[in-house]
Tab-separated table of C-alpha atoms in Angstrom:
chain	number	residue	atom	x	y	z
A	1	ARG	CA	-1.411	5.746	2.498
A	2	ASP	CA	-3.067	2.626	0.910
A	3	SER	CA	-2.554	-0.541	1.120
A	4	PHE	CA	-4.349	-2.967	-0.267
A	5	VAL	CA	-5.217	1.013	0.122
A	6	GLY	CA	-7.544	3.978	-0.619
A	7	GLU	CA	-7.609	7.742	-0.292
A	8	SER	CA	-10.209	10.484	-0.131
A	9	SER	CA	-10.681	14.213	0.122
A	10	CYS	CA	-11.003	13.912	3.897
A	11	ASN	CA	-7.357	12.785	4.029
A	12	SER	CA	-8.072	9.398	5.526
A	13	THR	CA	-6.832	6.151	4.116
A	14	ALA	CA	-7.443	2.459	4.112
A	15	ASP	CA	-4.607	0.026	3.820
A	16	ILE	CA	-4.564	-3.619	3.522
A	17	GLY	CA	-1.583	-4.872	5.092
A	18	GLU	CA	0.316	-5.857	2.084
A	19	GLU	CA	1.852	-9.547	3.117
A	20	SER	CA	3.099	-13.037	2.451
A	21	VAL	CA	0.905	-15.808	1.165
A	22	ALA	CA	0.729	-17.349	4.593
A	23	MET	CA	-3.052	-17.609	4.323
A	24	LYS	CA	-2.867	-20.904	2.491
A	25	PRO	CA	-0.369	-22.632	0.224
A	26	THR	CA	-1.326	-21.916	-3.364
A	27	THR	CA	-0.022	-22.694	-6.812
A	28	ILE	CA	0.248	-19.766	-9.192
A	29	THR	CA	0.095	-21.145	-12.701
A	30	LYS	CA	0.761	-18.069	-14.794
A	31	ALA	CA	0.190	-14.348	-15.134
A	32	LYS	CA	-2.514	-12.834	-17.287
A	33	ASP	CA	-0.647	-10.123	-19.187
A	34	SER	CA	-1.662	-8.830	-22.600
A	35	THR	CA	-0.241	-5.348	-22.160
A	36	ASN	CA	1.233	-3.805	-25.283
A	37	LYS	CA	4.929	-4.566	-24.853
A	38	LYS	CA	5.857	-1.113	-26.211
A	39	GLU	CA	4.090	0.520	-23.279
A	40	VAL	CA	5.507	0.966	-19.806
A	41	ALA	CA	3.186	-0.770	-17.351
A	42	PRO	CA	3.416	-2.928	-14.218
A	43	SER	CA	3.492	-6.679	-14.760
A	44	PRO	CA	0.616	-8.780	-13.366
A	45	ARG	CA	0.927	-9.001	-9.561
A	46	TRP	CA	-0.706	-9.097	-6.165
A	47	GLY	CA	0.334	-7.834	-2.723
A	48	GLN	CA	1.446	-4.450	-4.118
A	49	THR	CA	0.630	-0.997	-2.752
A	50	MET	CA	-1.224	1.747	-4.611
A	51	THR	CA	-1.039	5.251	-3.141
A	52	MET	CA	-2.282	8.664	-4.298
A	53	ILE	CA	0.512	11.269	-4.278
A	54	THR	CA	-1.407	14.116	-5.995
A	55	ASP	CA	-5.043	14.645	-6.928
A	56	THR	CA	-4.422	12.905	-10.267
A	57	LYS	CA	-1.399	10.627	-9.804
A	58	PHE	CA	-0.760	7.459	-7.858
A	59	ILE	CA	2.176	5.127	-7.274
A	60	VAL	CA	2.120	1.330	-7.564
A	61	TYR	CA	5.053	-0.300	-5.785
A	62	GLY	CA	6.252	-3.852	-5.230
A	63	GLY	CA	4.092	-6.929	-4.890
A	64	GLN	CA	4.587	-10.467	-6.106
A	65	THR	CA	4.425	-11.919	-9.618
A	66	PHE	CA	4.961	-15.186	-11.449
A	67	ASP	CA	8.494	-15.964	-12.604
A	68	PRO	CA	8.280	-18.366	-15.575
A	69	THR	CA	11.996	-19.198	-15.398
A	70	ASP	CA	11.567	-21.375	-12.320
A	71	ASP	CA	7.755	-21.557	-11.931
A	72	SER	CA	7.748	-19.567	-8.703
A	73	ALA	CA	6.291	-16.356	-7.285
A	74	LYS	CA	8.872	-13.593	-6.847
A	75	PRO	CA	8.744	-10.304	-4.901
A	76	LEU	CA	9.041	-7.117	-6.952
A	77	SER	CA	11.045	-3.948	-6.419
A	78	ASP	CA	9.695	-1.856	-9.285
A	79	LEU	CA	7.744	1.382	-8.951
A	80	PHE	CA	5.328	2.960	-11.438
A	81	VAL	CA	3.420	6.241	-11.566
A	82	TYR	CA	-0.009	6.449	-13.205
A	83	ASP	CA	-1.327	9.789	-14.485
A	84	LEU	CA	-5.124	9.839	-14.467
A	85	LEU	CA	-5.294	12.875	-16.753
A	86	GLU	CA	-3.175	11.241	-19.451
A	87	ASN	CA	-4.317	7.675	-18.690
A	88	LYS	CA	-0.698	6.647	-18.891
A	89	TRP	CA	1.911	4.736	-16.866
A	90	SER	CA	5.473	5.954	-16.396
A	91	LYS	CA	8.474	4.400	-14.659
A	92	PRO	CA	10.828	6.850	-12.927
A	93	ILE	CA	14.513	6.246	-13.654
A	94	ASN	CA	16.559	4.516	-10.923
A	95	CYS	CA	13.576	4.490	-8.580
A	96	ASP	CA	13.130	0.813	-7.767
A	97	GLY	CA	12.870	0.155	-4.049
A	98	VAL	CA	13.393	-2.923	-1.890
A	99	ALA	CA	11.793	-6.021	-3.435
A	100	ARG	CA	8.877	-6.665	-1.095
A	101	THR	CA	5.280	-7.821	-1.016
A	102	TRP	CA	2.365	-7.443	1.414
A	103	HIS	CA	3.949	-4.291	2.829
A	104	THR	CA	2.160	-0.987	3.465
A	105	ALA	CA	2.706	2.422	1.839
A	106	ASN	CA	1.266	5.669	3.207
A	107	PHE	CA	1.632	9.216	1.890
A	108	LEU	CA	2.558	12.192	4.099
A	109	PRO	CA	1.350	15.135	1.953
A	110	GLN	CA	2.897	17.963	3.973
A	111	ARG	CA	6.370	16.503	3.364
A	112	GLN	CA	5.681	14.714	0.074
A	113	LEU	CA	6.917	11.416	1.503
A	114	LEU	CA	5.809	7.865	0.702
A	115	LEU	CA	6.337	5.823	3.867
A	116	CYS	CA	6.744	2.047	3.449
A	117	PHE	CA	6.864	-0.444	6.307
A	118	GLY	CA	7.249	-4.198	6.637
A	119	GLY	CA	6.319	-6.860	4.130
A	120	ASP	CA	7.997	-10.024	2.953
A	121	VAL	CA	11.429	-9.759	1.362
A	122	GLU	CA	13.672	-12.342	-0.273
A	123	ASP	CA	17.041	-13.266	1.220
A	124	GLU	CA	19.597	-12.744	-1.555
A	125	LYS	CA	21.742	-15.667	-0.383
A	126	THR	CA	19.139	-18.307	0.423
A	127	GLY	CA	16.234	-17.147	-1.737
A	128	LYS	CA	13.865	-17.653	1.210
A	129	MET	CA	11.156	-15.163	2.116
A	130	SER	CA	11.105	-13.476	5.524
A	131	SER	CA	9.228	-10.603	7.122
A	132	THR	CA	11.028	-7.306	7.643
A	133	ASP	CA	10.661	-4.436	10.108
A	134	GLN	CA	12.345	-2.020	7.729
A	135	VAL	CA	11.037	1.503	7.176
A	136	MET	CA	11.864	3.104	3.827
A	137	VAL	CA	10.812	6.541	2.620
A	138	LEU	CA	10.463	7.823	-0.939
A	139	ASP	CA	10.842	11.584	-1.332
A	140	CYS	CA	8.246	12.147	-4.062
A	141	GLU	CA	9.632	15.576	-5.007
A	142	ILE	CA	12.977	14.148	-6.162
A	143	MET	CA	11.940	10.450	-6.378
A	144	LEU	CA	14.716	9.276	-4.069
A	145	TRP	CA	14.510	6.453	-1.507
A	146	TYR	CA	16.196	6.637	1.894
A	147	PRO	CA	15.973	4.777	5.228
A	148	PRO	CA	15.073	7.109	8.102
A	149	THR	CA	16.839	6.481	11.396
A	150	VAL	CA	14.078	5.098	13.618
A	151	SER	CA	14.189	4.569	17.372
A	152	GLY	CA	11.967	3.458	20.225
A	153	GLN	CA	9.959	0.249	20.561
A	154	ILE	CA	10.348	-0.988	16.985
A	155	PRO	CA	7.630	-3.529	16.105
A	156	SER	CA	8.688	-6.971	14.933
A	157	GLY	CA	8.908	-7.635	11.219
A	158	ARG	CA	5.561	-8.574	9.686
A	159	SER	CA	3.538	-8.770	6.518
A	160	GLY	CA	-0.193	-8.641	5.880
A	161	HIS	CA	-0.467	-5.938	8.530
A	162	SER	CA	-2.365	-2.675	8.120
A	163	ALA	CA	-1.062	0.876	8.467
A	164	SER	CA	-2.969	4.154	8.482
A	165	VAL	CA	-2.003	7.763	9.111
A	166	PHE	CA	-3.634	9.921	11.802
A	167	GLU	CA	-3.507	13.256	9.962
A	168	ASP	CA	-3.801	15.512	12.990
A	169	THR	CA	-0.724	14.037	14.692
A	170	SER	CA	1.267	12.691	11.684
A	171	GLU	CA	1.320	9.275	13.340
A	172	LEU	CA	1.393	5.958	11.497
A	173	VAL	CA	-0.650	3.304	13.311
A	174	VAL	CA	0.230	-0.320	12.501
A	175	PHE	CA	-1.927	-3.292	13.507
A	176	GLY	CA	-1.714	-7.060	13.184
A	177	GLY	CA	0.011	-9.040	10.455
A	178	VAL	CA	1.848	-12.345	10.353
A	179	LYS	CA	5.484	-13.330	10.922
A	180	ASN	CA	6.909	-16.810	10.389
A	181	GLY	CA	3.450	-18.384	10.635
A	182	LYS	CA	2.586	-16.492	13.826
A	183	TRP	CA	-0.424	-14.187	13.609
A	184	LEU	CA	-0.313	-10.887	15.508
A	185	ASN	CA	-2.806	-8.521	17.127
A	186	SER	CA	-0.372	-5.966	18.495
A	187	ALA	CA	-0.546	-2.276	17.600
A	188	SER	CA	2.288	0.225	17.291
A	189	VAL	CA	2.506	3.902	16.433
A	190	LEU	CA	5.306	5.693	14.580
A	191	ASP	CA	5.731	9.406	15.267
A	192	THR	CA	6.816	10.460	11.775
A	193	ASN	CA	8.058	13.834	13.005
A	194	ARG	CA	10.655	12.173	15.247
A	195	TRP	CA	10.753	8.726	13.578
A	196	ARG	CA	10.120	7.161	16.949
A	197	TRP	CA	8.127	3.951	17.486
A	198	SER	CA	6.052	3.159	20.559
A	199	THR	CA	3.837	0.198	21.457
A	200	ILE	CA	0.136	0.938	21.894
A	201	ARG	CA	-1.211	-0.468	25.144
A	202	ALA	CA	-4.869	0.200	24.567
A	203	ILE	CA	-7.752	0.094	27.000
A	204	GLY	CA	-10.137	-2.779	26.329
A	205	VAL	CA	-9.827	-6.114	24.542
A	206	ALA	CA	-7.951	-6.226	21.243
A	207	PRO	CA	-9.423	-8.114	18.258
A	208	PRO	CA	-8.203	-11.665	17.613
A	209	HIS	CA	-4.859	-12.088	15.861
A	210	ARG	CA	-5.132	-11.561	12.098
A	211	SER	CA	-3.487	-10.598	8.822
A	212	TYR	CA	-4.598	-9.382	5.388
A	213	HIS	CA	-7.304	-7.282	7.036
A	214	SER	CA	-7.973	-3.601	6.305
A	215	SER	CA	-7.736	-0.497	8.457
A	216	THR	CA	-9.296	2.868	7.679
A	217	ALA	CA	-8.560	6.085	9.578
A	218	ILE	CA	-11.639	8.248	10.114
A	219	LYS	CA	-11.590	11.642	11.783
A	220	THR	CA	-14.585	12.548	13.925
A	221	ASP	CA	-15.426	15.815	15.709
A	222	ASP	CA	-13.489	14.884	18.812
A	223	SER	CA	-11.089	12.065	17.876
A	224	THR	CA	-9.529	9.905	15.188
A	225	ARG	CA	-10.510	6.260	14.977
A	226	LEU	CA	-9.172	3.275	13.108
A	227	VAL	CA	-11.787	0.931	11.620
A	228	ILE	CA	-10.520	-2.657	11.324
A	229	PHE	CA	-12.382	-5.133	9.103
A	230	GLY	CA	-11.889	-8.745	8.049
A	231	GLY	CA	-8.622	-10.629	7.794
A	232	ASN	CA	-7.689	-14.180	8.716
A	233	ASP	CA	-5.706	-16.307	11.145
A	234	ASP	CA	-4.395	-19.834	10.592
A	235	SER	CA	-7.845	-21.409	10.407
A	236	LYS	CA	-10.577	-18.893	9.585
A	237	CYS	CA	-11.520	-15.517	8.122
A	238	PHE	CA	-13.393	-12.696	9.863
A	239	ASN	CA	-16.174	-10.268	8.939
A	240	THR	CA	-16.298	-8.360	12.213
A	241	VAL	CA	-15.582	-4.646	12.719
A	242	HIS	CA	-13.307	-3.260	15.432
A	243	LEU	CA	-12.339	0.278	16.462
A	244	LEU	CA	-9.051	1.593	17.800
A	245	GLU	CA	-9.687	5.144	18.986
A	246	ARG	CA	-7.537	7.841	20.485
A	247	VAL	CA	-9.180	8.859	23.789
A	248	GLY	CA	-6.846	11.640	24.914
A	249	ASN	CA	-3.547	12.004	26.740
A	250	GLY	CA	-1.863	9.763	24.199
A	251	LYS	CA	-4.074	6.801	25.122
A	252	PHE	CA	-6.014	4.462	22.843
A	253	ALA	CA	-9.062	2.259	23.436
A	254	TRP	CA	-10.554	-0.754	21.651
A	255	SER	CA	-14.290	-1.141	21.022
A	256	HIS	CA	-16.341	-3.518	18.899
A	257	PRO	CA	-19.485	-2.042	17.288
A	258	LYS	CA	-22.380	-4.322	16.418
A	259	CYS	CA	-23.229	-3.946	12.750
A	260	SER	CA	-26.534	-4.568	10.972
A	261	GLY	CA	-27.700	-4.817	7.369
A	262	ASP	CA	-26.241	-6.904	4.515
A	263	LEU	CA	-23.023	-8.122	6.102
A	264	PRO	CA	-20.159	-9.258	3.829
A	265	LYS	CA	-19.068	-12.856	4.121
A	266	PRO	CA	-15.853	-13.411	6.082
A	267	ARG	CA	-12.890	-12.503	3.896
A	268	THR	CA	-9.270	-11.488	3.746
A	269	GLY	CA	-7.069	-9.782	1.168
A	270	HIS	CA	-9.811	-7.278	0.209
A	271	THR	CA	-9.542	-3.497	-0.208
A	272	ALA	CA	-11.180	-0.861	1.988
A	273	THR	CA	-11.543	2.702	0.714
A	274	LEU	CA	-12.961	5.718	2.540
A	275	LEU	CA	-15.378	7.641	0.330
A	276	SER	CA	-15.646	11.422	0.018
A	277	ASP	CA	-18.367	11.744	2.671
A	278	CYS	CA	-15.632	10.782	5.167
A	279	HIS	CA	-17.738	8.177	6.962
A	280	THR	CA	-18.578	5.460	4.390
A	281	ILE	CA	-16.084	2.667	3.683
A	282	LEU	CA	-16.255	0.626	0.470
A	283	ILE	CA	-15.054	-2.991	0.789
A	284	TYR	CA	-14.228	-4.824	-2.448
A	285	GLY	CA	-13.139	-8.368	-3.273
A	286	GLY	CA	-10.925	-10.611	-1.179
A	287	TRP	CA	-11.136	-14.349	-0.617
A	288	ASP	CA	-11.714	-17.069	1.937
A	289	PRO	CA	-8.791	-19.483	1.429
A	290	ASN	CA	-10.385	-21.984	3.792
A	291	THR	CA	-13.567	-22.333	1.710
A	292	GLU	CA	-14.015	-23.645	-1.837
A	293	ASP	CA	-16.318	-22.047	-4.387
A	294	GLU	CA	-19.624	-23.939	-4.677
A	295	ASN	CA	-19.324	-23.981	-8.475
A	296	SER	CA	-15.711	-25.126	-8.733
A	297	ASP	CA	-12.820	-26.661	-6.846
A	298	GLU	CA	-11.070	-23.301	-6.618
A	299	ASP	CA	-10.669	-21.151	-3.543
A	300	LEU	CA	-13.588	-18.799	-2.893
A	301	VAL	CA	-12.559	-15.442	-4.410
A	302	PHE	CA	-15.052	-12.586	-4.097
A	303	GLY	CA	-16.078	-10.052	-6.748
A	304	ASP	CA	-18.654	-8.184	-4.677
A	305	SER	CA	-18.543	-4.871	-2.834
A	306	PHE	CA	-20.159	-3.535	0.327
A	307	LEU	CA	-20.643	-0.141	1.956
A	308	LEU	CA	-20.225	0.385	5.705
A	309	ASP	CA	-21.810	3.522	7.187
A	310	THR	CA	-19.636	4.235	10.233
A	311	LYS	CA	-22.219	6.633	11.686
A	312	THR	CA	-24.949	3.993	11.941
A	313	TRP	CA	-22.754	0.862	11.638
A	314	THR	CA	-24.971	-0.413	8.861
A	315	TRP	CA	-23.819	-2.542	5.925
A	316	SER	CA	-25.358	-2.331	2.436
A	317	LYS	CA	-24.466	-3.812	-0.928
A	318	GLY	CA	-22.086	-1.716	-3.000
A	319	PRO	CA	-21.633	-0.978	-6.712
A	320	ASN	CA	-20.518	-3.558	-9.244
A	321	PRO	CA	-16.945	-3.243	-10.503
A	322	ARG	CA	-16.384	-2.619	-14.197
A	323	PHE	CA	-13.323	-3.040	-16.371
A	324	GLY	CA	-11.689	0.386	-16.565
A	325	ASP	CA	-8.225	0.079	-18.110
A	326	THR	CA	-7.542	2.331	-21.111
A	327	ASN	CA	-4.495	3.930	-22.657
A	328	GLN	CA	-4.260	7.300	-24.381
A	329	SER	CA	-5.931	5.982	-27.521
A	330	GLY	CA	-8.896	4.794	-25.462
A	331	LYS	CA	-8.174	1.161	-26.267
A	332	SER	CA	-7.813	-1.501	-23.630
A	333	ALA	CA	-4.196	-1.834	-22.496
A	334	ALA	CA	-4.611	-5.012	-20.441
A	335	THR	CA	-6.887	-8.038	-20.377
A	336	ASN	CA	-10.025	-7.780	-18.251
A	337	GLY	CA	-9.353	-10.095	-15.318
A	338	GLY	CA	-12.972	-9.999	-14.174
A	339	ARG	CA	-14.568	-8.859	-10.943
A	340	SER	CA	-13.339	-11.538	-8.575
A	341	ARG	CA	-9.864	-10.938	-7.153
A	342	VAL	CA	-7.745	-10.880	-4.011
A	343	GLY	CA	-4.548	-9.068	-3.098
A	344	HIS	CA	-5.415	-6.130	-5.352
A	345	SER	CA	-5.020	-2.487	-4.312
A	346	ALA	CA	-7.297	0.551	-4.527
A	347	VAL	CA	-7.501	4.341	-4.305
A	348	LEU	CA	-10.276	6.922	-4.421
A	349	ALA	CA	-9.656	8.812	-7.653
A	350	PRO	CA	-11.332	11.186	-10.098
A	351	CYS	CA	-12.962	9.712	-13.196
A	352	SER	CA	-13.853	11.019	-16.643
A	353	SER	CA	-17.453	11.782	-15.645
A	354	ASP	CA	-16.248	14.489	-13.216
A	355	GLY	CA	-17.138	12.231	-10.330
A	356	LEU	CA	-15.145	9.877	-8.121
A	357	GLN	CA	-14.334	6.206	-8.450
A	358	VAL	CA	-12.685	3.524	-6.381
A	359	LEU	CA	-10.015	2.437	-8.829
A	360	CYS	CA	-8.521	-1.017	-8.223
A	361	PHE	CA	-5.405	-2.532	-9.760
A	362	GLY	CA	-4.045	-6.064	-10.122
A	363	GLY	CA	-4.615	-8.981	-7.790
A	364	ARG	CA	-4.908	-12.743	-7.975
A	365	LEU	CA	-7.810	-14.167	-9.988
A	366	PRO	CA	-9.864	-17.332	-9.296
A	367	ASP	CA	-7.938	-19.336	-11.899
A	368	ASN	CA	-4.610	-18.860	-10.084
A	369	GLU	CA	-3.496	-16.080	-12.408
A	370	PHE	CA	-2.230	-12.610	-11.576
A	371	ALA	CA	-3.766	-9.524	-13.207
A	372	ASN	CA	-2.561	-6.040	-14.170
A	373	ASP	CA	-5.852	-4.467	-15.206
A	374	PHE	CA	-8.031	-1.802	-13.577
A	375	GLN	CA	-11.482	-2.379	-12.112
A	376	SER	CA	-13.567	0.722	-11.321
A	377	LEU	CA	-16.389	1.081	-8.801
A	378	SER	CA	-18.592	4.169	-8.775
A	379	ALA	CA	-18.149	6.397	-5.736
A	380	MET	CA	-20.655	9.092	-6.719
């Protein structure tokens, strides 16, 4: 469930649509990697997914990293499991998936399945990147990938979309994304019991086309709603909030709540994580590729966090991230990339203080480097 992605005890998730760097052409200079080479750990990357599969383990899959052999960014197929009790990475044998970036990955706990959709993949013959509509499933009990046979109104290939699971119906709801430079605002739903797609024709006006936004599924007393925040199109970023809500009889409706408080600046490529109270969303990081930092010539990459109360639709400033990457010896296993980052991923996870944290991994840093460290934000 999680893409740029988070998870909580209320079984709702937030996924950043894991996608291609269509936001703005950028030059990646190198990757910031000081991991002990004897340890198994993911390489520096962005555009990966990070998904809880048990109370204490999560999977990091795919993304994009720097290839020094030809000075280019390459999609990744590798998959790693992190054990929060042992503070240790492992890499399952023969478990690499399709090389993809800016995809989504959601967990179906009743069936122990990791469900991946879309993203950018590399053509083996031409080496060019293109968006896929492929669905792949990882059976987390035996760590085996397979492609389910899907039917219905299959959505077009895309990256930078969002995907969240409606727990009560086992439906995967996909929104937005980008394909071949065309931004989307369509929504589709996958019935994961029948592997059947259908197009959502919702009541009301849909949000503007966008990618690299976040979506968070929240269950209320009488419905399940999807909270959309941020993202970008070809010219600007957004900081507005939109709701896609099931209103009965299989129908959906769009609405657009007016928010107050300390609003985040427009951004894209952030993470959104539902906290344990089941109604507060923590937004962290992201960037505005159309705006330069006032103190440098670099793109504006954010290191701040914000809390959105979805009961009152009020924004407030969130906790500061802190470097949180340790191995079994308690020593740092990767270089601290700093607070500011984009294209990272996140989950709601337990921490050593018997509380909860929003744990973030990887991302692109302001100096055009990729990271493979952890940043932790208190979720007490």
